[in-house]
mmCIF file of C-alpha atoms in Angstrom:
data_model
loop_
_atom_site.group_PDB
_atom_site.id
_atom_site.type_symbol
_atom_site.label_atom_id
_atom_site.label_comp_id
_atom_site.label_asym_id
_atom_site.label_seq_id
_atom_site.Cartn_x
_atom_site.Cartn_y
_atom_site.Cartn_z
ATOM 1 C CA MET A 161 22.363 13.287 -72.762
ATOM 2 C CA SER A 162 21.586 10.300 -74.787
ATOM 3 C CA GLY A 163 17.323 10.325 -75.039
ATOM 4 C CA GLY A 164 17.836 12.758 -71.306
ATOM 5 C CA LEU A 165 19.349 9.857 -69.653
ATOM 6 C CA ARG A 166 22.402 10.116 -67.867
ATOM 7 C CA LEU A 167 23.145 6.539 -65.904
ATOM 8 C CA SER A 168 22.644 3.154 -67.000
ATOM 9 C CA ILE A 169 23.377 0.144 -64.806
ATOM 10 C CA VAL A 170 24.360 -2.417 -66.280
ATOM 11 C CA VAL A 171 24.037 -5.795 -64.878
ATOM 12 C CA PRO A 172 25.364 -8.701 -66.055
ATOM 13 C CA ALA A 173 23.717 -12.121 -64.172
ATOM 14 C CA TYR A 174 23.701 -15.343 -64.165
ATOM 15 C CA ASN A 175 22.657 -18.673 -62.070
ATOM 16 C CA VAL A 176 21.903 -15.876 -59.090
ATOM 17 C CA GLN A 177 18.654 -16.309 -57.845
ATOM 18 C CA ASP A 178 19.814 -16.162 -54.037
ATOM 19 C CA PHE A 179 21.414 -12.888 -54.377
ATOM 20 C CA ILE A 180 19.456 -10.704 -57.487
ATOM 21 C CA ALA A 181 15.849 -10.165 -55.390
ATOM 22 C CA GLN A 182 18.581 -8.304 -52.614
ATOM 23 C CA THR A 183 21.173 -6.596 -55.703
ATOM 24 C CA LEU A 184 17.881 -4.469 -56.980
ATOM 25 C CA ASP A 185 16.441 -3.258 -53.634
ATOM 26 C CA CYS A 186 18.933 -1.400 -53.542
ATOM 27 C CA ILE A 187 19.414 -0.386 -56.821
ATOM 28 C CA LEU A 188 15.435 0.500 -57.271
ATOM 29 C CA PRO A 189 14.907 3.440 -55.022
ATOM 30 C CA GLN A 190 18.167 5.468 -55.345
ATOM 31 C CA MET A 191 17.102 5.516 -59.309
ATOM 32 C CA ARG A 192 16.091 8.707 -60.608
ATOM 33 C CA ASP A 193 14.727 10.830 -63.721
ATOM 34 C CA GLY A 194 17.338 9.789 -65.603
ATOM 35 C CA HIS A 195 18.896 6.149 -64.667
ATOM 36 C CA GLU A 196 17.869 2.557 -66.346
ATOM 37 C CA LEU A 197 18.808 -0.561 -65.432
ATOM 38 C CA VAL A 198 19.343 -3.262 -67.840
ATOM 39 C CA LEU A 199 19.321 -6.638 -66.339
ATOM 40 C CA ILE A 200 21.830 -8.662 -69.159
ATOM 41 C CA ASP A 201 20.437 -12.521 -68.588
ATOM 42 C CA ASP A 202 22.972 -14.625 -69.507
ATOM 43 C CA GLY A 203 21.399 -17.898 -70.218
ATOM 44 C CA SER A 204 20.232 -18.576 -66.924
ATOM 45 C CA THR A 205 19.307 -22.043 -65.456
ATOM 46 C CA ASP A 206 17.814 -21.319 -62.466
ATOM 47 C CA ALA A 207 14.782 -19.217 -61.373
ATOM 48 C CA THR A 208 16.800 -15.230 -61.568
ATOM 49 C CA VAL A 209 14.785 -13.722 -64.461
ATOM 50 C CA ASP A 210 11.413 -14.698 -63.000
ATOM 51 C CA ARG A 211 12.836 -13.760 -59.068
ATOM 52 C CA ALA A 212 14.816 -10.152 -60.882
ATOM 53 C CA ARG A 213 10.934 -9.136 -62.797
ATOM 54 C CA ALA A 214 9.015 -10.111 -59.813
ATOM 55 C CA VAL A 215 11.732 -7.494 -58.207
ATOM 56 C CA PHE A 216 11.321 -5.008 -60.968
ATOM 57 C CA ALA A 217 7.258 -5.277 -60.473
ATOM 58 C CA ALA A 218 7.085 -3.586 -57.742
ATOM 59 C CA TRP A 219 9.163 -0.668 -58.911
ATOM 60 C CA PRO A 220 7.005 0.696 -62.407
ATOM 61 C CA GLN A 221 8.688 3.986 -62.174
ATOM 62 C CA CYS A 222 11.936 2.899 -62.658
ATOM 63 C CA LEU A 223 13.072 2.008 -66.236
ATOM 64 C CA VAL A 224 14.084 -0.907 -66.882
ATOM 65 C CA ARG A 225 14.927 -3.615 -69.080
ATOM 66 C CA VAL A 226 15.580 -7.279 -69.130
ATOM 67 C CA ILE A 227 18.386 -8.525 -71.498
ATOM 68 C CA GLU A 228 18.195 -13.160 -72.041
ATOM 69 C CA GLN A 229 21.580 -14.069 -73.802
ATOM 70 C CA THR A 230 22.791 -17.067 -75.147
ATOM 71 C CA ASN A 231 25.281 -18.405 -71.835
ATOM 72 C CA ALA A 232 28.653 -16.734 -72.652
ATOM 73 C CA GLY A 233 30.489 -16.020 -69.808
ATOM 74 C CA VAL A 234 30.703 -12.480 -68.354
ATOM 75 C CA ALA A 235 32.433 -10.293 -70.705
ATOM 76 C CA ASP A 236 30.249 -11.273 -73.244
ATOM 77 C CA ALA A 237 27.585 -10.303 -70.707
ATOM 78 C CA ARG A 238 29.095 -7.108 -70.672
ATOM 79 C CA ASN A 239 30.393 -6.005 -74.095
ATOM 80 C CA ASN A 240 25.957 -6.737 -74.662
ATOM 81 C CA GLY A 241 25.313 -4.808 -71.265
ATOM 82 C CA VAL A 242 27.891 -1.829 -73.515
ATOM 83 C CA ALA A 243 25.626 -2.219 -76.613
ATOM 84 C CA GLN A 244 22.598 -1.732 -75.239
ATOM 85 C CA ALA A 245 22.732 1.138 -72.225
ATOM 86 C CA GLN A 246 21.648 4.120 -73.985
ATOM 87 C CA GLY A 247 23.153 6.615 -70.685
ATOM 88 C CA ASP A 248 25.481 8.738 -71.059
ATOM 89 C CA TYR A 249 28.468 6.695 -68.666
ATOM 90 C CA ILE A 250 27.316 3.518 -67.131
ATOM 91 C CA LEU A 251 28.227 1.690 -63.823
ATOM 92 C CA PHE A 252 28.532 -1.939 -63.633
ATOM 93 C CA VAL A 253 26.519 -3.802 -60.235
ATOM 94 C CA ASP A 254 27.724 -7.367 -60.087
ATOM 95 C CA SER A 255 24.433 -9.720 -59.569
ATOM 96 C CA ASP A 256 25.722 -10.409 -56.036
ATOM 97 C CA ASP A 257 26.448 -6.916 -55.346
ATOM 98 C CA LEU A 258 25.198 -4.297 -52.669
ATOM 99 C CA LEU A 259 24.573 -0.687 -54.110
ATOM 100 C CA GLN A 260 25.369 1.439 -51.047
ATOM 101 C CA PRO A 261 23.041 4.055 -49.845
ATOM 102 C CA GLY A 262 23.323 7.575 -50.972
ATOM 103 C CA ALA A 263 25.588 6.326 -54.711
ATOM 104 C CA LEU A 264 23.579 6.863 -57.536
ATOM 105 C CA ASP A 265 22.649 10.261 -56.066
ATOM 106 C CA GLY A 266 26.586 10.777 -55.209
ATOM 107 C CA ILE A 267 27.301 9.671 -59.031
ATOM 108 C CA ASP A 268 24.510 12.755 -59.905
ATOM 109 C CA ALA A 269 26.326 14.872 -58.091
ATOM 110 C CA ALA A 270 29.419 14.755 -59.666
ATOM 111 C CA ILE A 271 27.996 14.810 -63.494
ATOM 112 C CA ALA A 272 26.190 17.856 -62.812
ATOM 113 C CA SER A 273 29.162 19.662 -61.183
ATOM 114 C CA HIS A 274 31.997 18.797 -63.515
ATOM 115 C CA ALA A 275 30.523 16.192 -65.966
ATOM 116 C CA PRO A 276 33.779 14.114 -66.137
ATOM 117 C CA ASP A 277 35.223 10.572 -68.701
ATOM 118 C CA VAL A 278 35.590 8.965 -65.886
ATOM 119 C CA ILE A 279 34.389 9.138 -61.970
ATOM 120 C CA ALA A 280 36.005 7.168 -59.464
ATOM 121 C CA THR A 281 34.646 5.489 -55.977
ATOM 122 C CA ASP A 282 35.266 3.573 -53.107
ATOM 123 C CA PHE A 283 34.321 0.362 -52.155
ATOM 124 C CA CYS A 284 33.912 -2.350 -49.170
ATOM 125 C CA ILE A 285 35.815 -6.012 -50.141
ATOM 126 C CA TRP A 286 32.363 -8.289 -47.848
ATOM 127 C CA TYR A 287 33.246 -11.478 -46.328
ATOM 128 C CA PRO A 288 29.828 -13.003 -45.432
ATOM 129 C CA GLY A 289 30.824 -15.989 -43.563
ATOM 130 C CA ARG A 290 33.197 -13.531 -41.675
ATOM 131 C CA THR A 291 32.713 -13.212 -37.776
ATOM 132 C CA ALA A 292 36.254 -10.860 -37.725
ATOM 133 C CA ARG A 293 36.050 -8.397 -40.046
ATOM 134 C CA PRO A 294 33.401 -9.024 -42.924
ATOM 135 C CA LEU A 295 34.092 -5.699 -44.269
ATOM 136 C CA GLU A 296 37.666 -4.570 -45.917
ATOM 137 C CA TYR A 297 36.623 -0.577 -46.969
ATOM 138 C CA HIS A 298 39.490 0.478 -49.721
ATOM 139 C CA HIS A 299 40.284 4.043 -50.796
ATOM 140 C CA LEU A 300 41.469 5.095 -53.863
ATOM 141 C CA SER A 301 44.667 8.299 -53.794
ATOM 142 C CA TYR A 302 43.147 10.153 -56.273
ATOM 143 C CA PRO A 303 42.169 13.840 -54.686
ATOM 144 C CA GLN A 304 39.091 14.013 -53.814
ATOM 145 C CA ASN A 305 35.508 15.751 -55.028
ATOM 146 C CA VAL A 306 38.098 18.023 -57.742
ATOM 147 C CA LEU A 307 38.360 17.175 -61.973
ATOM 148 C CA VAL A 308 41.639 14.753 -62.206
ATOM 149 C CA GLN A 309 43.133 16.223 -66.213
ATOM 150 C CA GLY A 310 45.940 13.942 -68.351
ATOM 151 C CA GLN A 311 46.239 10.967 -68.833
ATOM 152 C CA GLU A 312 49.210 10.425 -66.845
ATOM 153 C CA ALA A 313 47.510 11.958 -63.406
ATOM 154 C CA ILE A 314 45.035 8.551 -63.578
ATOM 155 C CA LEU A 315 46.824 6.763 -65.115
ATOM 156 C CA SER A 316 49.411 6.534 -63.002
ATOM 157 C CA THR A 317 47.334 6.957 -59.952
ATOM 158 C CA TYR A 318 44.963 4.070 -60.914
ATOM 159 C CA PHE A 319 48.898 1.787 -60.919
ATOM 160 C CA ALA A 320 49.782 2.794 -57.679
ATOM 161 C CA ASP A 321 45.782 2.061 -56.340
ATOM 162 C CA ARG A 322 45.887 -1.192 -58.074
ATOM 163 C CA HIS A 323 42.179 -1.721 -57.806
ATOM 164 C CA MET A 324 41.417 -3.144 -61.476
ATOM 165 C CA TYR A 325 37.555 -3.135 -60.850
ATOM 166 C CA VAL A 326 35.452 -1.094 -63.765
ATOM 167 C CA TRP A 327 32.651 -1.392 -61.374
ATOM 168 C CA CYS A 328 34.298 1.545 -59.419
ATOM 169 C CA LYS A 329 35.219 2.958 -62.110
ATOM 170 C CA ILE A 330 31.832 5.384 -63.934
ATOM 171 C CA ILE A 331 32.642 5.512 -67.695
ATOM 172 C CA ARG A 332 31.183 7.719 -70.224
ATOM 173 C CA ARG A 333 29.330 5.467 -72.921
ATOM 174 C CA ASP A 334 31.526 7.384 -76.062
ATOM 175 C CA ILE A 335 34.525 5.983 -74.738
ATOM 176 C CA TYR A 336 34.047 2.715 -73.968
ATOM 177 C CA LEU A 337 32.139 2.592 -77.748
ATOM 178 C CA GLN A 338 35.339 5.018 -78.930
ATOM 179 C CA LEU A 339 37.115 1.314 -78.399
ATOM 180 C CA GLY A 340 34.981 -1.240 -80.306
ATOM 181 C CA LEU A 341 32.975 -3.207 -79.640
ATOM 182 C CA PRO A 342 33.503 -6.166 -78.736
ATOM 183 C CA LEU A 343 36.077 -4.442 -75.500
ATOM 184 C CA PHE A 344 36.025 -7.092 -73.011
ATOM 185 C CA PRO A 345 37.642 -10.258 -73.937
ATOM 186 C CA SER A 346 35.828 -13.297 -74.332
ATOM 187 C CA GLY A 347 35.903 -16.151 -72.290
ATOM 188 C CA ARG A 348 38.397 -14.573 -69.383
ATOM 189 C CA LEU A 349 38.850 -14.559 -66.000
ATOM 190 C CA PHE A 350 39.424 -10.864 -64.833
ATOM 191 C CA GLU A 351 38.055 -9.331 -68.131
ATOM 192 C CA ASP A 352 38.180 -5.632 -66.723
ATOM 193 C CA MET A 353 41.512 -5.742 -65.735
ATOM 194 C CA ALA A 354 42.008 -6.328 -69.268
ATOM 195 C CA VAL A 355 40.105 -3.329 -70.295
ATOM 196 C CA VAL A 356 39.924 -0.575 -67.812
ATOM 197 C CA PRO A 357 43.489 0.887 -68.448
ATOM 198 C CA ARG A 358 42.193 1.527 -72.073
ATOM 199 C CA LEU A 359 39.581 2.799 -71.250
ATOM 200 C CA LEU A 360 41.581 5.176 -68.732
ATOM 201 C CA ALA A 361 43.823 5.650 -71.479
ATOM 202 C CA ALA A 362 41.961 7.008 -73.396
ATOM 203 C CA CYS A 363 39.976 9.362 -70.652
ATOM 204 C CA ARG A 364 41.188 13.166 -70.242
ATOM 205 C CA THR A 365 39.488 13.958 -67.486
ATOM 206 C CA LEU A 366 37.850 11.852 -63.205
ATOM 207 C CA VAL A 367 36.369 13.168 -60.837
ATOM 208 C CA TYR A 368 36.592 11.020 -57.478
ATOM 209 C CA VAL A 369 34.101 10.470 -55.200
ATOM 210 C CA PRO A 370 34.821 9.324 -51.935
ATOM 211 C CA LEU A 371 32.457 7.206 -51.563
ATOM 212 C CA VAL A 372 31.605 3.899 -51.335
ATOM 213 C CA LEU A 373 29.789 2.160 -54.129
ATOM 214 C CA LEU A 374 28.770 -0.887 -53.452
ATOM 215 C CA HIS A 375 29.171 -4.039 -50.950
ATOM 216 C CA TYR A 376 31.682 -6.725 -53.432
ATOM 217 C CA ARG A 377 30.280 -10.060 -52.308
ATOM 218 C CA GLN A 378 33.312 -12.431 -51.340
ATOM 219 C CA HIS A 379 31.812 -16.303 -50.773
ATOM 220 C CA PRO A 380 32.344 -19.379 -52.751
ATOM 221 C CA ARG A 381 30.614 -19.504 -55.821
ATOM 222 C CA SER A 382 32.713 -16.813 -56.661
ATOM 223 C CA ILE A 383 34.096 -17.382 -60.478
ATOM 224 C CA THR A 384 37.440 -15.806 -58.594
ATOM 225 C CA ARG A 385 37.884 -17.673 -55.746
ATOM 226 C CA VAL A 386 37.887 -20.867 -57.757
ATOM 227 C CA ILE A 387 41.497 -21.530 -58.233
ATOM 228 C CA THR A 388 42.242 -23.003 -61.247
ATOM 229 C CA PRO A 389 45.601 -23.042 -64.625
ATOM 230 C CA ARG A 390 43.541 -20.351 -65.694
ATOM 231 C CA TRP A 391 42.898 -18.574 -62.788
ATOM 232 C CA CYS A 392 46.989 -17.745 -62.612
ATOM 233 C CA THR A 393 47.302 -17.701 -66.189
ATOM 234 C CA ASP A 394 44.385 -14.731 -66.846
ATOM 235 C CA PHE A 395 45.432 -13.205 -63.567
ATOM 236 C CA VAL A 396 48.650 -12.303 -65.323
ATOM 237 C CA ARG A 397 47.194 -12.198 -68.335
ATOM 238 C CA ALA A 398 44.932 -9.446 -68.244
ATOM 239 C CA LEU A 399 46.751 -6.767 -67.336
ATOM 240 C CA ALA A 400 50.045 -7.977 -69.505
ATOM 241 C CA SER A 401 47.106 -7.880 -72.598
ATOM 242 C CA ALA A 402 46.652 -4.258 -71.792
ATOM 243 C CA ARG A 403 49.856 -2.972 -72.626
ATOM 244 C CA PRO A 404 50.367 -2.501 -76.192
ATOM 245 C CA TYR A 405 47.483 -0.835 -76.206
ATOM 246 C CA LEU A 406 49.118 2.048 -73.574
ATOM 247 C CA GLU A 407 51.995 2.273 -75.723
ATOM 248 C CA ALA A 408 49.210 2.723 -78.751
ATOM 249 C CA ALA A 409 47.201 5.016 -76.772
ATOM 250 C CA GLY A 410 50.886 7.929 -75.918
ATOM 251 C CA ALA A 411 50.188 6.319 -72.822
ATOM 252 C CA SER A 412 54.157 4.198 -72.653
ATOM 253 C CA ALA A 413 55.752 8.050 -72.948
ATOM 254 C CA SER A 414 55.135 8.414 -68.471
ATOM 255 C CA ALA A 415 57.815 7.504 -65.981
ATOM 256 C CA SER A 416 55.723 7.380 -63.702
ATOM 257 C CA VAL A 417 52.771 5.413 -65.503
ATOM 258 C CA ARG A 418 55.334 2.688 -66.819
ATOM 259 C CA THR A 419 56.729 2.620 -63.589
ATOM 260 C CA GLU A 420 53.627 1.694 -61.543
ATOM 261 C CA PHE A 421 52.474 -0.580 -63.993
ATOM 262 C CA ASP A 422 55.697 -2.579 -64.214
ATOM 263 C CA ALA A 423 55.332 -2.362 -60.360
ATOM 264 C CA ALA A 424 51.092 -3.588 -60.598
ATOM 265 C CA ALA A 425 52.319 -6.724 -62.577
ATOM 266 C CA SER A 426 54.786 -7.463 -60.417
ATOM 267 C CA LEU A 427 52.736 -7.573 -57.148
ATOM 268 C CA PHE A 428 50.163 -9.245 -59.709
ATOM 269 C CA TYR A 429 52.848 -12.169 -60.453
ATOM 270 C CA LEU A 430 53.656 -12.769 -57.139
ATOM 271 C CA CYS A 431 49.791 -13.033 -56.384
ATOM 272 C CA ALA A 432 49.752 -15.685 -59.051
ATOM 273 C CA ILE A 433 52.690 -18.041 -58.527
ATOM 274 C CA LYS A 434 51.522 -17.997 -54.385
ATOM 275 C CA THR A 435 47.383 -18.810 -55.390
ATOM 276 C CA SER A 436 49.592 -21.419 -58.136
ATOM 277 C CA PHE A 437 50.533 -23.936 -54.950
ATOM 278 C CA GLU A 438 47.145 -23.795 -54.776
ATOM 279 C CA LEU A 439 46.050 -26.266 -57.840
ATOM 280 C CA PRO A 440 46.090 -30.228 -57.548
ATOM 281 C CA ALA A 441 49.260 -31.829 -58.557
ATOM 282 C CA SER A 442 47.422 -33.395 -61.603
ATOM 283 C CA THR A 443 47.267 -29.651 -63.239
ATOM 284 C CA GLN A 444 51.201 -29.711 -63.707
ATOM 285 C CA PRO A 445 51.895 -26.512 -61.855
ATOM 286 C CA ASP A 446 55.117 -26.281 -62.469
ATOM 287 C CA GLN A 447 53.951 -25.634 -66.091
ATOM 288 C CA VAL A 448 51.647 -23.099 -65.472
ATOM 289 C CA ARG A 449 54.133 -21.199 -63.326
ATOM 290 C CA ALA A 450 56.607 -20.964 -66.158
ATOM 291 C CA GLU A 451 53.769 -19.827 -68.491
ATOM 292 C CA VAL A 452 52.877 -17.297 -65.731
ATOM 293 C CA ARG A 453 56.462 -16.497 -65.232
ATOM 294 C CA THR A 454 56.719 -16.434 -69.870
ATOM 295 C CA ILE A 455 53.846 -13.318 -69.521
ATOM 296 C CA PHE A 456 55.228 -11.794 -66.665
ATOM 297 C CA LEU A 457 57.887 -10.706 -68.143
ATOM 298 C CA ALA A 458 56.917 -9.992 -71.916
ATOM 299 C CA SER A 459 54.146 -7.660 -69.994
ATOM 300 C CA LEU A 460 56.730 -5.359 -67.798
ATOM 301 C CA PHE A 461 57.768 -1.627 -70.336
ATOM 302 C CA GLY A 462 61.808 -1.995 -68.444
ATOM 303 C CA THR A 463 63.522 -4.977 -67.061
ATOM 304 C CA VAL A 464 62.502 -7.294 -64.405
ATOM 305 C CA GLU A 465 65.960 -5.958 -62.994
ATOM 306 C CA GLN A 466 64.706 -2.219 -62.997
ATOM 307 C CA THR A 467 61.702 -3.457 -61.539
ATOM 308 C CA LEU A 468 62.983 -5.437 -58.849
ATOM 309 C CA HIS A 469 65.880 -2.073 -58.039
ATOM 310 C CA GLN A 470 63.288 -0.219 -58.204
ATOM 311 C CA LEU A 471 61.178 -1.816 -55.732
ATOM 312 C CA GLU A 472 64.617 -2.883 -52.980
ATOM 313 C CA THR A 473 65.010 1.049 -53.135
ATOM 314 C CA GLY A 474 61.975 2.930 -52.940
ATOM 315 C CA GLN A 475 62.073 4.013 -56.376
ATOM 316 C CA ILE A 476 57.978 3.525 -56.571
ATOM 317 C CA ALA A 477 56.133 5.576 -54.441
ATOM 318 C CA SER A 478 52.625 3.676 -54.218
ATOM 319 C CA VAL A 479 54.804 0.364 -52.498
ATOM 320 C CA SER A 480 56.564 0.397 -48.948
ATOM 321 C CA VAL A 481 60.246 0.469 -48.724
ATOM 322 C CA ARG A 482 59.958 -2.235 -46.019
ATOM 323 C CA LYS A 483 57.128 -3.957 -48.749
ATOM 324 C CA GLY A 484 59.214 -3.963 -51.357
ATOM 325 C CA ARG A 485 62.402 -5.313 -50.920
ATOM 326 C CA ARG A 486 60.389 -8.008 -48.968
ATOM 327 C CA VAL A 487 58.605 -8.833 -52.653
ATOM 328 C CA ALA A 488 61.506 -8.246 -54.689
ATOM 329 C CA HIS A 489 63.482 -11.127 -52.557
ATOM 330 C CA GLN A 490 60.687 -13.052 -53.259
ATOM 331 C CA ILE A 491 59.618 -12.420 -56.839
ATOM 332 C CA ARG A 492 63.330 -13.191 -57.408
ATOM 333 C CA GLN A 493 62.836 -16.466 -55.645
ATOM 334 C CA ALA A 494 59.986 -17.781 -57.594
ATOM 335 C CA LEU A 495 61.531 -15.813 -61.122
ATOM 336 C CA ASN A 496 65.255 -19.070 -59.706
ATOM 337 C CA ASP A 497 62.355 -21.468 -59.009
ATOM 338 C CA SER A 498 64.004 -21.468 -55.000
ATOM 339 C CA THR A 499 63.743 -24.747 -52.622
ATOM 340 C CA ILE A 500 62.883 -22.459 -49.860
ATOM 341 C CA PHE A 501 60.090 -20.831 -51.439
ATOM 342 C CA ARG A 502 57.794 -23.547 -52.846
ATOM 343 C CA ILE A 503 57.724 -25.527 -49.496
ATOM 344 C CA ARG A 504 57.009 -22.887 -47.240
ATOM 345 C CA GLN A 505 54.319 -21.404 -50.135
ATOM 346 C CA THR A 506 53.386 -25.065 -50.303
ATOM 347 C CA VAL A 507 52.639 -25.058 -46.705
ATOM 348 C CA ASN A 508 51.175 -21.911 -46.681
ATOM 349 C CA ARG A 509 48.679 -22.104 -48.948
ATOM 350 C CA ALA A 510 47.841 -25.117 -47.625
ATOM 351 C CA TYR A 511 46.875 -23.967 -44.651
ATOM 352 C CA LYS A 512 45.237 -21.327 -46.591
ATOM 353 C CA VAL A 513 43.273 -23.997 -48.495
ATOM 354 C CA TRP A 514 42.609 -25.999 -44.766
ATOM 355 C CA GLN A 515 40.940 -22.408 -43.470
ATOM 356 C CA ILE A 516 38.988 -21.075 -47.015
ATOM 357 C CA GLY A 517 37.695 -24.627 -45.938
ATOM 358 C CA ARG A 518 36.717 -24.399 -43.191
ATOM 359 C CA GLN A 519 34.752 -21.114 -42.966
ATOM 360 C CA GLN A 520 33.233 -23.368 -46.676
ATOM 361 C CA ARG A 521 31.781 -25.376 -43.839
ATOM 362 C CA ARG A 522 30.870 -23.531 -41.079
ATOM 363 C CA GLN A 523 28.085 -21.583 -43.846
ATOM 364 C CA GLN A 524 26.807 -24.379 -44.388
ATOM 365 C CA ARG A 525 26.182 -24.944 -40.704
ATOM 366 C CA SER A 526 24.715 -21.419 -40.487
ATOM 367 C CA GLY A 527 22.897 -20.774 -43.749
ATOM 368 C CA VAL A 528 25.041 -17.883 -44.808
ATOM 369 C CA SER A 529 25.499 -17.544 -48.353
#
């Protein structure tokens, strides 16, 4: 143990005065001996820190620390959190999300039973403004509550599931330090997508605990919902930037890892291209799509034709034949700048933007955050 601490719960926070108390109220009652909570305030200009300290005052038995830094972005806050953490394992919780009851006990049990390099969990995407299906549950494909061993078994399932979030992977602090700090790329969106593959490539054992770790809040102020050219390029670049590190770690020797990585990269490329049709004309979306295309093609272990053929013929276990054929067809259209594809995406995205705007107006009227 590192000074007797099993687990560091790291909460990066920036201008979340409306959410931080609720987030902390879900964490503090679960904390036990061997837990610490490290709040990294990323230069908030609102009452985030004051409200956090008020909540902490009601839980004097909990080991908590507030680290204040000049505003630098979530990646730098995560890096600082790793540097400040003293537990054997690190759990990240975003400052507007809700840790679910029993989550920390479940993590402790996995550590006691298996002491793996990484613990993986389920999670729930939460849409507070939705009246229909406000909760979307996501489950992983690893065998439950058993020790998964080896780089190939860990990474191939990770890329097949395509759940890239750092907060549903509780990883040994030593593995973060082994890769060297700062680890999360400063100033980039989707910074965890770039780092988690590297972390998992350094892990030798994993335990999947099929509990819903947290509710991941989606709302108009979420940084990943503000569509910009950087959103599109960073979304594709995140996975692409991990590829050289996977090669250096020997992960590319596995055919299943290469195949599932290329499938994930293809699906993320298609998502970024479709999303780019929400960009205003002033942002030069055609140039953005060209840049996204270049990043995508350079990211693949194989050729794009090999990957599309595998999608079309059902050779990728994580993608059904029907979906694979549809995805491959759309990727070919996107790569060839098909007029039909452009018209369809323009109409579809205009409708989506209208839906989001209507949802935001409803939330404003009802006072839902």
